[in-house]
Tab-separated table of C-alpha atoms in Angstrom:
chain	number	residue	atom	x	y	z
A	1	MET	CA	0.000	0.000	0.000
A	2	SER	CA	1.067	3.408	-0.406
A	3	VAL	CA	3.970	6.019	3.355
A	4	THR	CA	5.935	12.254	4.469
A	5	CYS	CA	9.177	20.387	2.504
A	6	SER	CA	7.881	23.211	3.800
A	7	VAL	CA	8.444	20.974	6.291
A	8	VAL	CA	10.013	24.138	7.408
A	9	HIS	CA	7.891	24.763	10.478
A	10	ASN	CA	6.475	21.332	11.276
A	11	GLN	CA	8.882	18.851	12.836
A	12	GLU	CA	6.773	15.754	12.379
A	13	VAL	CA	5.841	16.469	8.798
A	14	SER	CA	9.296	17.651	7.882
A	15	ALA	CA	10.575	14.252	8.783
A	16	THR	CA	8.539	12.688	6.012
A	17	THR	CA	10.953	14.417	3.677
A	18	ASP	CA	14.096	15.521	5.441
A	19	GLY	CA	13.155	17.433	8.566
A	20	GLY	CA	13.606	20.950	9.764
A	21	LEU	CA	14.542	22.924	6.670
A	22	THR	CA	15.423	26.563	6.945
A	23	GLN	CA	14.973	29.106	4.185
A	24	ARG	CA	18.724	29.159	3.516
A	25	GLU	CA	19.010	25.367	3.362
A	26	ALA	CA	16.310	25.033	0.725
A	27	ALA	CA	18.521	26.628	-1.943
A	28	PRO	CA	18.674	26.759	-4.888
A	29	ILE	CA	14.878	26.663	-5.282
A	30	ALA	CA	14.106	28.511	-2.073
A	31	ASP	CA	17.127	30.736	-1.771
A	32	LYS	CA	15.295	34.056	-1.799
A	33	ASN	CA	14.620	36.318	1.151
A	34	LYS	CA	11.043	35.085	1.304
A	35	ARG	CA	9.875	31.612	2.075
A	36	SER	CA	9.141	29.453	-0.957
A	37	MET	CA	6.036	27.284	-0.984
A	38	ARG	CA	7.114	25.263	-3.997
A	39	PHE	CA	8.004	22.033	-2.250
A	40	SER	CA	5.069	22.309	0.126
A	41	ILE	CA	2.776	22.551	-2.894
A	42	LEU	CA	4.599	19.640	-4.537
A	43	LYS	CA	4.078	17.482	-1.455
A	44	GLY	CA	0.451	18.566	-1.281
A	45	LEU	CA	-0.104	17.388	-4.847
A	46	ALA	CA	1.724	14.122	-4.149
A	47	ILE	CA	-0.283	13.239	-1.035
A	48	ILE	CA	-3.549	13.929	-2.876
A	49	PHE	CA	-2.479	11.409	-5.510
A	50	VAL	CA	-1.540	8.927	-2.774
A	51	VAL	CA	-5.066	9.158	-1.360
A	52	LEU	CA	-6.563	8.997	-4.847
A	53	SER	CA	-4.693	5.774	-5.563
A	54	HIS	CA	-6.356	4.153	-2.530
A	55	ALA	CA	-9.808	5.557	-3.237
A	56	GLY	CA	-11.015	2.996	-5.779
A	57	CYS	CA	-10.215	5.155	-8.783
A	58	PRO	CA	-10.363	3.636	-12.306
A	59	SER	CA	-7.576	1.157	-13.030
A	60	TRP	CA	-6.019	3.310	-15.766
A	61	MET	CA	-5.771	6.194	-13.318
A	62	ALA	CA	-4.301	3.994	-10.590
A	63	ARG	CA	-1.601	2.699	-12.962
A	64	PHE	CA	-0.691	6.278	-13.862
A	65	VAL	CA	-0.535	7.500	-10.253
A	66	PHE	CA	1.344	4.534	-8.760
A	67	GLN	CA	4.335	5.289	-10.986
A	68	PHE	CA	5.364	8.397	-9.081
A	69	HIS	CA	3.209	9.415	-6.092
A	70	VAL	CA	5.379	7.845	-3.349
A	71	PRO	CA	8.749	8.117	-5.196
A	72	VAL	CA	8.258	11.897	-5.168
A	73	PHE	CA	8.594	11.917	-1.374
A	74	PHE	CA	11.842	9.947	-1.454
A	75	ILE	CA	13.251	12.291	-4.097
A	76	CYS	CA	12.323	15.275	-1.913
A	77	SER	CA	14.188	13.666	0.983
A	78	GLY	CA	17.326	13.362	-1.126
A	79	TYR	CA	16.989	16.893	-2.454
A	80	PHE	CA	16.998	18.340	1.049
A	81	PHE	CA	19.774	16.174	2.472
A	82	LYS	CA	22.364	18.469	4.003
A	83	THR	CA	25.976	17.337	3.756
A	84	ARG	CA	26.792	19.139	6.998
A	85	TYR	CA	25.040	16.245	8.732
A	86	LEU	CA	28.037	14.103	7.771
A	87	ASP	CA	29.910	15.859	10.581
A	88	ASN	CA	27.154	15.097	13.099
A	89	GLY	CA	25.678	11.690	12.416
A	90	LEU	CA	23.954	11.461	15.796
A	91	LYS	CA	21.965	14.591	15.045
A	92	PHE	CA	20.886	13.217	11.684
A	93	MET	CA	19.851	9.877	13.210
A	94	GLY	CA	18.024	11.648	15.996
A	95	ARG	CA	15.979	13.698	13.545
A	96	ARG	CA	15.177	10.627	11.489
A	97	PHE	CA	14.013	8.607	14.484
A	98	ARG	CA	12.000	11.481	15.954
A	99	GLY	CA	10.368	12.226	12.641
A	100	LEU	CA	9.766	8.697	11.320
A	101	TYR	CA	10.119	5.991	13.963
A	102	LEU	CA	8.238	7.742	16.779
A	103	PRO	CA	5.212	8.748	14.647
A	104	PHE	CA	5.122	5.213	13.232
A	105	VAL	CA	5.063	3.677	16.703
A	106	ARG	CA	2.509	6.170	18.023
A	107	TYR	CA	0.000	5.700	15.222
A	108	SER	CA	0.577	1.950	14.859
A	109	LEU	CA	-0.067	1.393	18.551
A	110	PHE	CA	-3.201	3.520	18.312
A	111	PHE	CA	-4.633	1.261	15.608
A	112	LEU	CA	-3.483	-1.819	17.526
A	113	LEU	CA	-5.277	-0.700	20.689
A	114	ILE	CA	-8.583	-0.018	18.913
A	115	HIS	CA	-8.385	-3.037	16.566
A	116	ASN	CA	-10.756	-5.340	18.427
A	117	LEU	CA	-13.165	-2.482	19.169
A	118	LEU	CA	-13.699	-1.852	15.465
A	119	PHE	CA	-15.350	-5.207	14.757
A	120	PRO	CA	-18.545	-4.586	16.810
A	121	LEU	CA	-18.756	-1.175	15.116
A	122	GLY	CA	-18.484	-2.787	11.671
A	123	LEU	CA	-15.430	-0.770	10.668
A	124	LEU	CA	-13.537	-4.041	10.364
A	125	SER	CA	-15.169	-7.289	9.298
A	126	GLU	CA	-14.364	-10.983	9.397
A	127	ARG	CA	-16.527	-11.455	6.304
A	128	TYR	CA	-15.653	-8.533	4.036
A	129	GLY	CA	-12.078	-7.497	3.319
A	130	ASN	CA	-9.919	-6.606	0.339
A	131	ASP	CA	-10.433	-7.554	-3.290
A	132	GLY	CA	-8.113	-10.527	-2.914
A	133	GLY	CA	-10.419	-12.069	-0.350
A	134	GLY	CA	-8.247	-11.322	2.680
A	135	VAL	CA	-10.007	-10.404	5.906
A	136	LEU	CA	-8.951	-9.430	9.415
A	137	HIS	CA	-9.872	-11.038	12.721
A	138	PRO	CA	-9.866	-9.850	16.329
A	139	TYR	CA	-6.548	-10.466	18.088
A	140	ASN	CA	-6.079	-12.723	21.065
A	141	LEU	CA	-3.536	-11.794	23.739
A	142	GLN	CA	-0.635	-13.566	22.054
A	143	GLN	CA	-1.378	-11.973	18.672
A	144	PHE	CA	-1.712	-8.566	20.297
A	145	CYS	CA	1.655	-8.940	22.034
A	146	GLN	CA	3.358	-10.173	18.866
A	147	ARG	CA	2.132	-7.203	16.890
A	148	PHE	CA	3.150	-4.861	19.694
A	149	TRP	CA	6.616	-6.454	19.602
A	150	SER	CA	6.813	-6.232	15.802
A	151	ILE	CA	5.833	-2.558	15.827
A	152	LEU	CA	8.554	-1.666	18.312
A	153	PHE	CA	11.407	-3.773	16.976
A	154	ASN	CA	10.721	-4.384	13.285
A	155	MET	CA	8.468	-1.490	12.226
A	156	SER	CA	5.900	-4.028	11.065
A	157	GLY	CA	2.811	-5.496	12.735
A	158	TYR	CA	0.672	-2.443	11.945
A	159	ASP	CA	-2.951	-2.810	10.885
A	160	GLU	CA	-2.846	-4.092	7.302
A	161	PHE	CA	-6.057	-2.260	6.426
A	162	LEU	CA	-6.224	1.009	8.372
A	163	GLY	CA	-2.441	1.384	8.584
A	164	GLY	CA	-1.686	-0.032	5.173
A	165	SER	CA	0.463	2.924	4.111
A	166	PHE	CA	2.683	2.779	7.214
A	167	TRP	CA	5.393	0.899	5.312
A	168	PHE	CA	6.445	4.335	4.090
A	169	PHE	CA	7.824	5.287	7.517
A	170	ARG	CA	10.033	2.195	7.678
A	171	ALA	CA	11.163	2.428	4.068
A	172	LEU	CA	12.134	6.091	4.325
A	173	LEU	CA	13.884	5.572	7.671
A	174	LEU	CA	15.986	2.622	6.483
A	175	ALA	CA	16.675	4.198	3.087
A	176	SER	CA	17.785	7.428	4.780
A	177	ILE	CA	20.097	5.573	7.155
A	178	GLY	CA	21.520	3.548	4.277
A	179	TRP	CA	22.054	6.716	2.262
A	180	PHE	CA	23.804	8.480	5.129
A	181	PHE	CA	26.239	5.665	5.892
A	182	ALA	CA	26.980	4.954	2.226
A	183	PHE	CA	27.648	8.621	1.530
A	184	TYR	CA	29.739	8.997	4.699
A	185	VAL	CA	31.938	5.957	4.025
A	186	LEU	CA	32.476	6.741	0.338
A	187	ARG	CA	33.365	10.339	1.127
A	188	LYS	CA	35.945	9.176	3.657
A	189	LYS	CA	37.420	6.451	1.456
A	190	CYS	CA	37.259	8.369	-1.823
A	191	SER	CA	38.072	11.906	-0.748
A	192	ARG	CA	39.034	12.968	-4.275
A	193	VAL	CA	35.686	11.920	-5.760
A	194	GLN	CA	33.136	14.686	-6.000
A	195	ASP	CA	29.671	14.401	-4.470
A	196	TRP	CA	28.018	13.665	-7.787
A	197	GLY	CA	30.322	10.689	-8.313
A	198	ILE	CA	29.619	9.315	-4.843
A	199	THR	CA	25.905	9.725	-5.435
A	200	ALA	CA	26.131	7.972	-8.804
A	201	VAL	CA	27.845	4.987	-7.158
A	202	ILE	CA	25.116	4.735	-4.507
A	203	LEU	CA	22.375	5.057	-7.134
A	204	CYS	CA	23.857	2.392	-9.401
A	205	THR	CA	24.431	0.047	-6.460
A	206	ALA	CA	20.847	0.412	-5.221
A	207	VAL	CA	19.436	-0.183	-8.708
A	208	ALA	CA	21.720	-3.203	-9.201
A	209	PHE	CA	20.646	-4.810	-5.927
A	210	ALA	CA	16.953	-4.086	-6.591
A	211	SER	CA	17.336	-5.633	-10.041
A	212	TRP	CA	19.040	-8.699	-8.574
A	213	GLN	CA	16.345	-9.000	-5.942
A	214	THR	CA	13.440	-8.804	-8.386
A	215	LEU	CA	15.100	-11.078	-10.940
A	216	MET	CA	15.771	-13.831	-8.413
A	217	GLY	CA	12.804	-13.302	-6.091
A	218	LEU	CA	15.072	-12.566	-3.101
A	219	ARG	CA	14.165	-11.093	0.268
A	220	MET	CA	16.293	-8.973	2.580
A	221	THR	CA	16.370	-10.976	5.820
A	222	GLY	CA	15.155	-9.038	8.828
A	223	VAL	CA	13.438	-6.292	6.835
A	224	ALA	CA	9.642	-6.469	6.746
A	225	GLN	CA	8.270	-7.114	3.230
A	226	GLY	CA	11.722	-8.053	1.941
A	227	GLY	CA	13.492	-4.712	1.484
A	228	TYR	CA	12.475	-3.918	-2.116
A	229	ARG	CA	10.897	-0.640	-1.092
A	230	GLU	CA	13.952	0.343	0.917
A	231	LEU	CA	16.299	-0.307	-2.025
A	232	THR	CA	14.177	1.672	-4.468
A	233	GLY	CA	13.787	4.387	-1.844
A	234	LEU	CA	17.585	4.605	-1.559
A	235	ALA	CA	17.833	5.012	-5.331
A	236	PHE	CA	15.266	7.814	-5.292
A	237	ILE	CA	17.051	9.601	-2.427
A	238	ALA	CA	20.236	9.558	-4.510
A	239	ILE	CA	18.305	10.959	-7.480
A	240	GLY	CA	16.913	13.732	-5.302
A	241	PHE	CA	20.403	14.713	-4.191
A	242	LEU	CA	21.521	14.856	-7.828
A	243	PHE	CA	18.558	17.121	-8.569
A	244	ARG	CA	19.824	19.484	-5.889
A	245	LEU	CA	23.336	19.532	-7.332
A	246	TYR	CA	22.250	20.197	-10.903
A	247	TYR	CA	18.860	21.865	-10.595
A	248	GLU	CA	19.948	25.119	-12.227
A	249	ARG	CA	21.228	23.254	-15.292
A	250	LEU	CA	18.040	21.236	-15.852
A	251	PRO	CA	15.531	22.353	-18.500
A	252	LEU	CA	12.502	22.408	-16.183
A	253	ASN	CA	9.894	24.150	-18.308
A	254	ALA	CA	6.512	23.559	-19.891
A	255	TRP	CA	7.994	21.387	-22.629
A	256	SER	CA	9.825	19.078	-20.208
A	257	ALA	CA	6.672	18.849	-18.089
A	258	LEU	CA	4.561	18.003	-21.138
A	259	LEU	CA	7.073	15.363	-22.255
A	260	SER	CA	7.116	13.892	-18.741
A	261	PHE	CA	3.322	13.671	-18.731
A	262	ALA	CA	3.265	11.972	-22.129
A	263	LEU	CA	5.877	9.408	-21.073
A	264	LEU	CA	4.028	8.741	-17.823
A	265	CYS	CA	0.869	8.061	-19.825
A	266	ALA	CA	2.776	5.671	-22.075
A	267	GLY	CA	4.294	3.963	-19.057
A	268	ALA	CA	0.882	3.494	-17.446
A	269	ILE	CA	-0.339	1.782	-20.623
A	270	TRP	CA	2.614	-0.423	-21.525
A	271	PHE	CA	5.030	-0.553	-18.561
A	272	PRO	CA	3.192	0.136	-15.288
A	273	GLY	CA	5.300	0.040	-12.147
A	274	SER	CA	4.991	0.979	-8.479
A	275	MET	CA	6.686	0.570	-5.118
A	276	GLY	CA	4.487	-2.382	-4.211
A	277	TYR	CA	6.632	-4.947	-2.446
A	278	LYS	CA	5.585	-7.913	-4.626
A	279	HIS	CA	7.300	-6.936	-7.849
A	280	THR	CA	8.934	-8.621	-10.785
A	281	PHE	CA	11.971	-7.279	-12.586
A	282	LEU	CA	9.869	-6.055	-15.533
A	283	GLN	CA	7.641	-4.171	-13.101
A	284	PHE	CA	10.653	-2.658	-11.339
A	285	LEU	CA	12.483	-1.653	-14.520
A	286	PRO	CA	10.299	1.363	-15.420
A	287	LEU	CA	9.871	2.547	-11.821
A	288	ILE	CA	13.045	4.638	-11.521
A	289	PRO	CA	12.630	6.653	-14.752
A	290	MET	CA	8.877	7.083	-14.196
A	291	GLY	CA	9.435	8.295	-10.644
A	292	VAL	CA	11.876	10.896	-11.972
A	293	LEU	CA	9.413	11.998	-14.660
A	294	GLY	CA	6.691	12.359	-12.040
A	295	PHE	CA	8.959	14.525	-9.925
A	296	VAL	CA	9.802	16.736	-12.922
A	297	LEU	CA	6.098	17.134	-13.705
A	298	PHE	CA	5.190	17.952	-10.095
A	299	LEU	CA	8.113	20.327	-9.723
A	300	TYR	CA	6.981	22.322	-12.743
A	301	LEU	CA	3.314	22.350	-11.690
A	302	SER	CA	4.124	23.382	-8.118
A	303	GLY	CA	6.274	26.254	-9.396
A	304	LEU	CA	3.476	27.359	-11.698
A	305	ILE	CA	0.926	27.264	-8.880
A	306	GLU	CA	3.263	29.143	-6.541
A	307	ARG	CA	3.818	31.928	-9.060
A	308	ARG	CA	0.088	32.374	-9.567
A	309	GLY	CA	-0.481	32.381	-5.815
A	310	GLY	CA	-3.962	32.720	-4.402
A	311	TYR	CA	-6.154	30.292	-2.496
A	312	LEU	CA	-5.076	27.169	-4.396
A	313	ALA	CA	-1.392	27.752	-3.632
A	314	ARG	CA	-2.091	28.353	0.055
A	315	LEU	CA	-4.358	25.307	0.298
A	316	LEU	CA	-1.906	22.932	-1.375
A	317	SER	CA	0.932	24.352	0.705
A	318	TYR	CA	-1.043	23.709	3.893
A	319	ILE	CA	-1.779	20.138	2.811
A	320	GLY	CA	1.888	19.635	1.963
A	321	GLU	CA	2.981	20.865	5.382
A	322	HIS	CA	0.726	18.296	7.082
A	323	THR	CA	1.183	15.207	4.939
A	324	LEU	CA	1.996	13.061	7.977
A	325	TYR	CA	-1.583	13.204	9.247
A	326	VAL	CA	-3.026	12.390	5.835
A	327	PHE	CA	-0.662	9.418	5.505
A	328	ALA	CA	-1.663	8.155	8.932
A	329	PHE	CA	-5.441	8.572	8.888
A	330	HIS	CA	-6.800	8.738	5.342
A	331	LEU	CA	-7.812	5.062	5.309
A	332	LEU	CA	-9.710	5.503	8.562
A	333	ALA	CA	-11.374	8.640	7.183
A	334	PHE	CA	-12.538	6.578	4.190
A	335	LYS	CA	-14.980	4.842	6.537
A	336	LEU	CA	-17.160	7.960	6.524
A	337	VAL	CA	-17.674	7.594	2.787
A	338	SER	CA	-18.084	3.829	3.133
A	339	ALA	CA	-20.969	4.485	5.538
A	340	LEU	CA	-22.596	6.675	2.890
A	341	ALA	CA	-22.045	3.961	0.278
A	342	VAL	CA	-23.685	1.355	2.518
A	343	PHE	CA	-26.852	3.443	2.699
A	344	TYR	CA	-26.689	4.516	-0.948
A	345	TYR	CA	-26.437	0.959	-2.254
A	346	HIS	CA	-28.610	-0.611	0.498
A	347	LEU	CA	-25.782	-2.864	1.658
A	348	PRO	CA	-25.344	-4.683	4.967
A	349	TRP	CA	-23.580	-2.536	7.574
A	350	GLU	CA	-20.769	-5.082	7.793
A	351	LYS	CA	-19.718	-3.969	4.297
A	352	MET	CA	-18.086	-1.049	6.091
A	353	GLY	CA	-15.221	-3.437	6.783
A	354	SER	CA	-14.289	-3.554	3.081
A	355	HIS	CA	-10.763	-2.432	2.262
A	356	THR	CA	-9.865	0.092	1.035
A	357	VAL	CA	-13.305	1.093	-0.215
A	358	VAL	CA	-16.692	-0.573	-0.574
A	359	SER	CA	-16.363	-2.608	-3.758
A	360	GLU	CA	-19.681	-1.415	-5.197
A	361	THR	CA	-18.373	2.162	-5.332
A	362	LYS	CA	-15.761	1.152	-7.914
A	363	GLN	CA	-18.558	1.043	-10.487
A	364	SER	CA	-19.324	4.701	-9.756
A	365	SER	CA	-17.896	7.638	-11.673
A	366	TRP	CA	-17.797	9.911	-8.613
A	367	PHE	CA	-17.424	7.952	-5.377
A	368	TYR	CA	-13.628	7.797	-5.672
A	369	LEU	CA	-13.542	11.600	-5.813
A	370	LEU	CA	-15.539	11.758	-2.599
A	371	TYR	CA	-13.223	9.232	-0.960
A	372	THR	CA	-10.257	11.377	-2.009
A	373	LEU	CA	-11.699	14.617	-0.637
A	374	VAL	CA	-12.637	13.027	2.677
A	375	GLY	CA	-9.323	11.144	2.904
A	376	VAL	CA	-7.363	14.378	2.531
A	377	PHE	CA	-9.403	16.901	4.489
A	378	VAL	CA	-10.935	14.942	7.362
A	379	PRO	CA	-7.532	13.989	8.882
A	380	LEU	CA	-6.469	17.624	8.594
A	381	LEU	CA	-9.691	18.719	10.279
A	382	TRP	CA	-9.191	16.191	13.085
A	383	MET	CA	-5.674	17.425	13.713
A	384	HIS	CA	-6.741	21.082	13.569
A	385	VAL	CA	-9.502	20.532	16.115
A	386	TYR	CA	-7.172	18.463	18.318
A	387	LYS	CA	-4.524	21.185	18.325
A	388	ARG	CA	-7.084	23.885	19.097
A	389	LEU	CA	-8.471	21.879	22.000
A	390	LYS	CA	-4.957	21.162	23.246
A	391	MET	CA	-4.108	24.866	23.193
A	392	HIS	CA	-7.398	25.688	24.899
A	393	PHE	CA	-6.837	23.292	27.795
A	394	ARG	CA	-3.250	24.491	28.202
A	395	ARG	CA	-4.511	28.023	28.694
A	396	THR	CA	-7.156	26.962	31.203
């Protein structure tokens, strides 16, 4: 399933890219005296497409979106990697764990604690599940403890339905750590090699190992879901860092955006790929170039929206600054629309347990749009109300 820069003023959300950016550190794109919203808008667009991909949209649309929506976040993380962290590895690791591991544990344990309570409410069902026929069951004490253990020590064990996108936290954390150590060691051992050369070595190595893994059907022992997502995430982080080094030399304009869109359409038709962990080599092969094309397209669109300003720019920037909450709760928010679908189609209430959406809505031309709107804005509304109440009680 599909896991988080004006990450500038939001520590938790910033960690879904590369935590705690300042205006100066966002150069060259945000190197002016005023704060740039470009990457916040880009992330806002990306998270909307993440939610859309889970909302029961038409298959052609899903194939198009899955090529780039999550890779964009990994590329952003690489773009905003600061080489000064190489002199303070503990600080870098601390930011990564605070921004990725701790939110993962907090939200995973929340869904674990309420898991059994959701069955009497119909939000989870032992009869209705995903399209593949899989269903969930209430946990006994041993199962509860095992999942608690897995969440803490393996960043797995989260709710497969309501926390299905939580793999993103683990993949970005491990890919970031791998990137840091690889870059640090190569810089020390190959002091005469420039940063672009070091990055190219890391990128080629990650692609080679991901190719080997998908060709031979291998799994990375000890890493939940086999490590494919972590390897591809490492490759995308390296690509993001290269974007930072050479951004000013790249022809990012309307023509490159239009070409990227056309190639993404062709890829969705003939060579669809995604970061799904069960992948063949032929499905992996187009993922890297398509992820890059998606980033180029989003980068151009976000710049265009920023220049025009207005309500749309501010709205997308706000969404982009709070992607963590959308990642964590959009599948739970979908249940509101599923309740409407149950009444609309006169279905049994237990159908609410369908994942990710009520199957009957996939025949509709508009339900997936409603799922997307609710999946994006309801988590933001919850968090806004929670913060207001928290501030209110602190004052009283």
